[in-house]
Amino acid sequence: MATVPAVRTREDTGAIAFSVNGRSVVVSSPPSQRLSRVLREDLGLTGTKVGCDAGDCGACTVLVDGDPVCACLVAAGQVAGREITTVEGLGQSQIGARLQQSFLTHGAAQCGACTPGMLVAATALLEQNQTPSESQVMDAIGGVLCRCTGYRKIVTAILSGQSDALAEIHPEAGNAVGQRVVRLDGKRKVDGSEIFGADEVPMGALAVRAIRSPYHRAQFHFGDLDEFVSAHPGIDAVLTAKDVPGKDCYGVIPPFADQPVFAHTEARYRGEAVAAIVGAPEIVEALDPATFPVVWQELPALMDIDEALAPGAPQIHAHREENVLVRGRVVRGDVDRALADAEITAEGEYETGFVEHAYIEPEAGFARRVGDGIEIQACTQSPYMDRSDIATILGIAPEKVRIIPTAVGGGFGSKLDLSVQPFLALAAWHLDKPVRMVYSRTESIISTTKRHPARMRLRAGCTREGKLVALDFAADFNTGAYSSWGPTVSARVPVHASGPYYVPHYRALTRAIHTNLVPAGAFRGFGVPQAAIAQEQLYDDLADRVGMDRLEFRILNALDNNTPTVTGQVMGEGVGIRACFEALKPKWQAARKQAAAFNSNAVGPFQRGVGVAGMWYGCGNTSLSNPSTVQIGLQRNGRIALHQGAVDIGQGSNTIVTQICADALGAPIARFDLISGDTAVTPDCGKTSASRQTFVTGKAAYMAGAQLRNSIIALVKACECARILFEDGHITIEENGNRRKFTLADLPLDQHGYVITAEATFDPPTKPLDKDGQGTPYAVFGFGAHMAEIEVDTELGTVRVLKVTAAHDVGRAINPTLVEGQIEGGVAQGLGMALMEEFFPGKGENLHDYLIPTAGDIPPVESILIEDPSPIGPFGAKGIGEQAVIPTAPAILNALHDAVGIRLRKIPATPDRVRAAILASQQGDRRG
Ligand code: FES
Ligand code: FES
């Protein structure tokens, strides 16, 4: 590491006076400085979020003299003498305050990263028009992106924002589960006080900036780094691989860990870090990276699966032959014979591309050294996994690393992997100064994980009556340069590629293949959404060949409690897939009729279609232990401290886990103090992924709540039937018509500082899979089915989704509003995957070129909640987070086939591909 004492410089600044939220301010800033920057960094108004700094996301929307503008595109000098309103000031007006309340009660804020921009844009509309139409609302928020909610609850909240507010529900003790409780962390999300990764900076923090490879594959060497530091006053240090004191190798799955903090001599993908500059923020940010002393030698890169598998291809990792990271396999019965004997068969080949997570909050955080330990505050989905990897990198004990998760502005899987954390840890460790790192949007896109591109081939057979007999499925996943979650995708997909159907003869083989592209990792569904795109379209083809209604085909083949899955698991109870399909049946029949009527009277180039697809998804890790531990303590003030390490990334686990625990204990949720995430004060609840927090952490919370109740009952020697009333400073026991009051201050404290502490661990009961993938990979599955109604412009190739009806078996809807929010958000992401989203490394590394659905793209979503309880889940609950995204894309693609008779082999169905396929099919028809 090269270092010199820091020297500070400053650009010319001027005094700029304006008003913010009714308060006059004067800032000393260059007139060209972005207003968003001035608001956040100079005035501490961090409610205004920055998602792109380019006018693409709208997260930074503020009012300037009442007009909504992107604060990242406005120069500070332009607002001299003007009135600015940010989210922090909205509550000062009745319109703004009512709207904030409406967002809360309608569940319109999930992660909350878009919420300030949405609220500000909507306030501007409502100030002009308090009874807007839906299309006016859509227009008003059209420039603000949301990746979590699917926009529908936002639109509803705005439309009803000035009518009498929906009352908040405050359930009585024992009555929280099943209620539409307002999210417990919601207020901070609507008033702008929530702290995300970039929202806190320790005094005097230095900035960290990574130098990244501009090439997909390149060798490199550094020039004189000491001279570089000396020549740049304000730069404190340059860090490289030589500065990693521990093991320079990390990864989310330890046996496959392969990623260095900094590439050593060869960068394996475009965007890989080779060095980091640490210094005064204004100097580090202003530095032209082209002046950094590194010499690149571009090398031929493996850009796709075929190149990686070609004989003689360079091996990206020496120990992984043929660039195969890992293989997955599930085999049952005799698939070759069954297919040979099948009366009806269908086959297909499908390809999907990289999909970018596009959460609104880019990765950010800060770190400081504390003695011989390190503290990192950053956005993350997996604090304990981060702790372990940072300890390895620094070569210190895990207990010396404290991870403090901030609010997470969307994760969807990508924030399971390390991003800013290792750079922050190394800089703070070596310099013993607080350091901060905030990714730009482009940096986030080029360096963080993506959904795996998949290439899938499959063949299925059924009887003349439509009974499935066999499926042969093979898939290669482009896992990029490092392993990340490639092994998980390869293992999970073969278990799920049958869909939620009984398939007696089955073979699913997968491979994760390394290329010189950005690592592919976890993204809502771990490969299952890609597999469902192939398998659900193939089953439609089979149904057509049988001459059977496509929904009836699915109902006929749906798993039930007593049929074995493709791994031989018989669940016995809680298999709700048939109920999901049955719930769609009347709507399916009506929608099919409507589409047929529309098409027979169609004028112009429009054709309508209806598609359906099913889904199943195992909650938690595949055949691996994934425990959660929850601790709760009764405090002397009569409140209950709930220590749970699950990170709420917007899905609502803070609220759901509390609802479950409250009912198990028999206390109102208002009595709870929630302590979440921080590795120093909460036990390990595992990672927020794989739809496991409601199920696994929820079950641990249930057990801890029940245990605390039992301990209190034992302490006061009451009967099991007793009712415990938690009150300020005391508890009252009611039994057999008698009341006994206990002053908590009179009782001794235990080693945790509570009157009584209860702790419980739950690890879902699974069994390992054998060499053929037979076993019990998951204790609980969630099930669902979506129906999509679409309209195709056959001349332009555009597809408009008119409505999605989504039936999900969630076991028990602990909080229906939050469950619906997951479904609507999943539908939006599935729609994006079906119709518009594809990332090409090296191109379009921003939110201008990489398109995600806007409010105007999302149709009405009708959620149907089926509650076929899990015998294991808390109050019968199953997961919903990943489940919600899986069936949307295949339902849309099946609707596309229904509308215009085309099957696209390459997804997404962008207008050019749709138009080309329509033309090809018309030419085929003419030839034919
Ligand atoms: S940060 Fe200003 S539009 Fe994205
Ligand atoms: S709630 Fe809109 S981006 Fe998360």
Short mmCIF file of C-alpha atoms in Angstrom, two decimals, residues 91-326:
data_model
loop_
_atom_site.label_atom_id
_atom_site.label_comp_id
_atom_site.label_asym_id
_atom_site.label_seq_id
_atom_site.Cartn_x
_atom_site.Cartn_y
_atom_site.Cartn_z
CA GLY A 91 -45.75 16.51 6.01
CA GLN A 92 -46.06 20.27 6.43
CA SER A 93 -48.97 20.35 3.99
CA GLN A 94 -52.24 18.54 4.48
CA ILE A 95 -51.94 17.04 1.02
CA GLY A 96 -48.46 15.71 1.66
CA ALA A 97 -49.25 14.40 5.13
CA ARG A 98 -52.38 12.59 3.93
CA LEU A 99 -50.46 11.08 1.06
CA GLN A 100 -47.74 9.79 3.38
CA GLN A 101 -50.40 8.18 5.55
CA SER A 102 -52.07 6.71 2.48
CA PHE A 103 -48.76 5.16 1.37
CA LEU A 104 -48.49 3.54 4.78
CA THR A 105 -51.97 2.10 4.98
CA HIS A 106 -52.01 0.86 1.39
CA GLY A 107 -48.58 -0.76 1.64
CA ALA A 108 -47.20 1.47 -1.12
CA ALA A 109 -43.67 1.53 0.27
CA GLN A 110 -41.63 -1.66 0.31
CA CYS A 111 -37.89 -1.03 0.42
CA GLY A 112 -38.65 2.69 0.38
CA ALA A 113 -35.87 3.79 -1.97
CA CYS A 114 -38.29 5.13 -4.56
CA THR A 115 -40.82 6.31 -2.00
CA PRO A 116 -39.55 9.89 -1.53
CA GLY A 117 -39.52 10.48 -5.28
CA MET A 118 -42.95 8.92 -5.66
CA LEU A 119 -44.43 10.98 -2.83
CA VAL A 120 -42.96 14.21 -4.15
CA ALA A 121 -44.13 13.56 -7.72
CA ALA A 122 -47.60 12.63 -6.48
CA THR A 123 -47.81 15.68 -4.23
CA ALA A 124 -47.11 17.91 -7.20
CA LEU A 125 -50.04 16.30 -9.01
CA LEU A 126 -52.41 16.48 -6.05
CA GLU A 127 -51.58 20.11 -5.39
CA GLN A 128 -53.04 20.79 -8.85
CA ASN A 129 -55.74 18.16 -8.95
CA GLN A 130 -57.03 16.39 -5.86
CA THR A 131 -59.22 13.97 -7.80
CA PRO A 132 -56.92 12.74 -10.55
CA SER A 133 -57.74 9.89 -12.88
CA GLU A 134 -55.63 6.74 -12.88
CA SER A 135 -53.95 7.76 -16.11
CA GLN A 136 -53.08 11.16 -14.66
CA VAL A 137 -51.49 9.40 -11.70
CA MET A 138 -49.59 7.11 -14.06
CA ASP A 139 -48.31 10.13 -15.96
CA ALA A 140 -47.30 11.93 -12.79
CA ILE A 141 -45.18 9.06 -11.50
CA GLY A 142 -44.11 7.83 -14.93
CA GLY A 143 -40.60 9.16 -14.43
CA VAL A 144 -40.05 7.52 -11.05
CA LEU A 145 -38.95 3.90 -11.12
CA CYS A 146 -39.90 1.37 -8.49
CA ARG A 147 -38.43 -2.12 -8.57
CA CYS A 148 -40.32 -3.59 -5.61
CA THR A 149 -44.01 -2.82 -5.62
CA GLY A 150 -45.20 -3.26 -9.17
CA TYR A 151 -46.66 0.25 -8.76
CA ARG A 152 -50.24 -0.85 -8.17
CA LYS A 153 -50.35 -0.06 -4.47
CA ILE A 154 -48.64 3.25 -5.17
CA VAL A 155 -51.31 4.18 -7.70
CA THR A 156 -54.05 3.13 -5.27
CA ALA A 157 -52.45 5.12 -2.46
CA ILE A 158 -52.30 8.24 -4.62
CA LEU A 159 -55.83 7.85 -5.95
CA SER A 160 -57.23 7.52 -2.46
CA GLY A 161 -54.67 9.75 -0.81
CA GLN A 162 -56.99 12.69 -0.22
CA SER A 163 -60.10 10.77 0.73
CA ASP A 164 -60.56 9.70 4.32
CA ALA A 165 -57.46 7.74 5.13
CA LEU A 166 -57.73 4.02 5.57
CA ALA A 167 -57.49 3.47 9.32
CA GLU A 168 -54.36 1.79 10.62
CA ILE A 169 -55.02 -1.55 12.26
CA HIS A 170 -53.73 -2.11 15.78
CA PRO A 171 -54.66 -5.68 16.58
CA GLU A 172 -55.19 -6.79 20.13
CA ALA A 173 -52.90 -9.29 21.81
CA GLY A 174 -52.96 -12.66 20.07
CA ASN A 175 -54.71 -11.31 17.01
CA ALA A 176 -51.97 -9.95 14.76
CA VAL A 177 -51.55 -12.84 12.33
CA GLY A 178 -53.71 -12.40 9.25
CA GLN A 179 -54.13 -8.67 9.79
CA ARG A 180 -53.15 -5.90 7.39
CA VAL A 181 -50.84 -4.32 9.94
CA VAL A 182 -48.98 -1.28 8.62
CA ARG A 183 -45.31 -2.15 8.22
CA LEU A 184 -43.51 -1.35 11.45
CA ASP A 185 -40.64 0.39 9.64
CA GLY A 186 -43.01 2.21 7.29
CA LYS A 187 -43.07 5.65 8.86
CA ARG A 188 -39.35 6.16 8.28
CA LYS A 189 -39.81 5.26 4.64
CA VAL A 190 -42.49 7.89 4.02
CA ASP A 191 -41.01 10.74 6.03
CA GLY A 192 -37.51 10.44 4.55
CA SER A 193 -35.75 9.50 7.78
CA GLU A 194 -34.87 5.91 6.80
CA ILE A 195 -31.12 5.33 6.67
CA PHE A 196 -29.92 3.53 3.54
CA GLY A 197 -26.34 2.67 2.65
CA ALA A 198 -25.38 6.13 1.41
CA ASP A 199 -27.28 8.12 4.03
CA GLU A 200 -24.79 8.21 6.88
CA VAL A 201 -21.20 9.35 6.81
CA PRO A 202 -18.88 9.41 9.80
CA MET A 203 -17.22 12.77 10.39
CA GLY A 204 -14.09 13.10 8.28
CA ALA A 205 -14.67 9.92 6.33
CA LEU A 206 -12.39 9.32 3.38
CA ALA A 207 -13.80 8.16 0.06
CA VAL A 208 -12.95 4.85 -1.57
CA ARG A 209 -13.07 4.44 -5.34
CA ALA A 210 -12.31 1.26 -7.24
CA ILE A 211 -10.26 1.07 -10.44
CA ARG A 212 -11.93 -1.52 -12.63
CA SER A 213 -11.06 -3.43 -15.76
CA PRO A 214 -12.41 -1.86 -18.94
CA TYR A 215 -11.93 -5.18 -20.74
CA HIS A 216 -13.73 -8.50 -20.49
CA ARG A 217 -10.37 -10.15 -20.03
CA ALA A 218 -7.02 -8.46 -19.64
CA GLN A 219 -3.63 -8.80 -18.08
CA PHE A 220 -2.40 -5.74 -16.30
CA HIS A 221 0.49 -4.30 -14.37
CA PHE A 222 0.79 -1.18 -12.29
CA GLY A 223 3.14 1.73 -12.72
CA ASP A 224 4.65 3.48 -9.74
CA LEU A 225 1.83 3.68 -7.23
CA ASP A 226 3.93 5.53 -4.62
CA GLU A 227 4.68 8.21 -7.13
CA PHE A 228 0.99 8.39 -8.06
CA VAL A 229 0.03 8.97 -4.43
CA SER A 230 2.79 11.55 -3.93
CA ALA A 231 1.71 13.40 -7.03
CA HIS A 232 -1.91 13.65 -5.89
CA PRO A 233 -2.37 15.65 -2.70
CA GLY A 234 -5.52 14.46 -1.00
CA ILE A 235 -5.04 10.84 -2.02
CA ASP A 236 -4.17 8.89 1.13
CA ALA A 237 -3.54 5.46 -0.30
CA VAL A 238 -3.87 3.07 -3.18
CA LEU A 239 -4.84 -0.48 -2.28
CA THR A 240 -4.15 -3.55 -4.39
CA ALA A 241 -4.13 -7.31 -3.91
CA LYS A 242 -0.86 -6.94 -1.97
CA ASP A 243 -2.79 -5.17 0.77
CA VAL A 244 -5.07 -8.08 1.61
CA PRO A 245 -3.72 -9.33 4.93
CA GLY A 246 -5.84 -12.48 5.12
CA LYS A 247 -7.00 -14.87 2.44
CA ASP A 248 -7.75 -13.04 -0.77
CA CYS A 249 -10.60 -15.29 -1.72
CA TYR A 250 -14.25 -14.98 -0.88
CA GLY A 251 -17.60 -16.31 -2.04
CA VAL A 252 -21.10 -16.89 -0.80
CA ILE A 253 -20.69 -20.68 -0.84
CA PRO A 254 -17.41 -21.39 0.99
CA PRO A 255 -16.45 -24.62 -0.85
CA PHE A 256 -16.69 -22.73 -4.14
CA ALA A 257 -15.15 -19.43 -2.97
CA ASP A 258 -12.98 -18.10 -5.79
CA GLN A 259 -13.24 -14.32 -5.94
CA PRO A 260 -10.35 -12.04 -4.97
CA VAL A 261 -10.96 -8.55 -3.63
CA PHE A 262 -8.63 -7.27 -6.35
CA ALA A 263 -7.61 -9.19 -9.45
CA HIS A 264 -3.97 -10.19 -9.18
CA THR A 265 -2.50 -10.12 -12.66
CA GLU A 266 -5.46 -10.85 -14.90
CA ALA A 267 -8.94 -9.35 -14.80
CA ARG A 268 -11.52 -11.99 -15.61
CA TYR A 269 -14.46 -9.72 -16.42
CA ARG A 270 -15.20 -6.14 -17.40
CA GLY A 271 -15.79 -4.27 -14.16
CA GLU A 272 -13.52 -6.39 -11.95
CA ALA A 273 -11.61 -4.25 -9.45
CA VAL A 274 -7.82 -4.20 -9.62
CA ALA A 275 -7.13 -1.39 -7.15
CA ALA A 276 -8.83 1.17 -4.93
CA ILE A 277 -7.97 4.80 -4.31
CA VAL A 278 -8.64 6.20 -0.85
CA GLY A 279 -8.61 9.88 -0.03
CA ALA A 280 -10.47 13.14 0.43
CA PRO A 281 -13.90 12.79 -1.17
CA GLU A 282 -13.63 15.80 -3.48
CA ILE A 283 -10.21 14.67 -4.71
CA VAL A 284 -11.12 11.04 -5.19
CA GLU A 285 -14.32 11.87 -7.02
CA ALA A 286 -12.67 14.41 -9.31
CA LEU A 287 -9.84 12.07 -10.27
CA ASP A 288 -9.76 10.97 -13.89
CA PRO A 289 -9.31 7.18 -13.70
CA ALA A 290 -7.44 7.31 -17.01
CA THR A 291 -4.57 8.93 -15.09
CA PHE A 292 -4.24 5.92 -12.80
CA PRO A 293 -0.98 4.08 -13.51
CA VAL A 294 -2.15 0.75 -14.85
CA VAL A 295 -1.24 -0.81 -18.19
CA TRP A 296 -3.76 -3.21 -19.73
CA GLN A 297 -3.19 -5.92 -22.24
CA GLU A 298 -6.52 -7.09 -23.59
CA LEU A 299 -6.85 -10.85 -24.03
CA PRO A 300 -9.36 -12.92 -26.01
CA ALA A 301 -12.39 -13.39 -23.79
CA LEU A 302 -14.91 -16.20 -23.53
CA MET A 303 -18.12 -14.35 -24.23
CA ASP A 304 -20.68 -17.14 -24.19
CA ILE A 305 -21.28 -20.75 -23.23
CA ASP A 306 -20.21 -22.13 -26.60
CA GLU A 307 -16.88 -20.37 -26.49
CA ALA A 308 -16.31 -21.52 -22.93
CA LEU A 309 -17.05 -25.15 -23.79
CA ALA A 310 -15.09 -25.20 -27.05
CA PRO A 311 -12.18 -27.66 -27.08
CA GLY A 312 -8.98 -25.89 -26.15
CA ALA A 313 -10.73 -22.86 -24.65
CA PRO A 314 -8.66 -21.16 -21.96
CA GLN A 315 -9.70 -22.27 -18.47
CA ILE A 316 -10.88 -19.33 -16.42
CA HIS A 317 -10.13 -21.20 -13.20
CA ALA A 318 -7.35 -23.74 -13.51
CA HIS A 319 -9.05 -26.34 -11.33
CA ARG A 320 -12.38 -26.25 -13.16
CA GLU A 321 -12.05 -28.38 -16.25
CA GLU A 322 -13.81 -27.25 -19.41
CA ASN A 323 -14.92 -24.15 -17.51
CA VAL A 324 -17.64 -26.17 -15.80
CA LEU A 325 -18.16 -24.82 -12.29
CA VAL A 326 -20.61 -27.49 -11.20
#
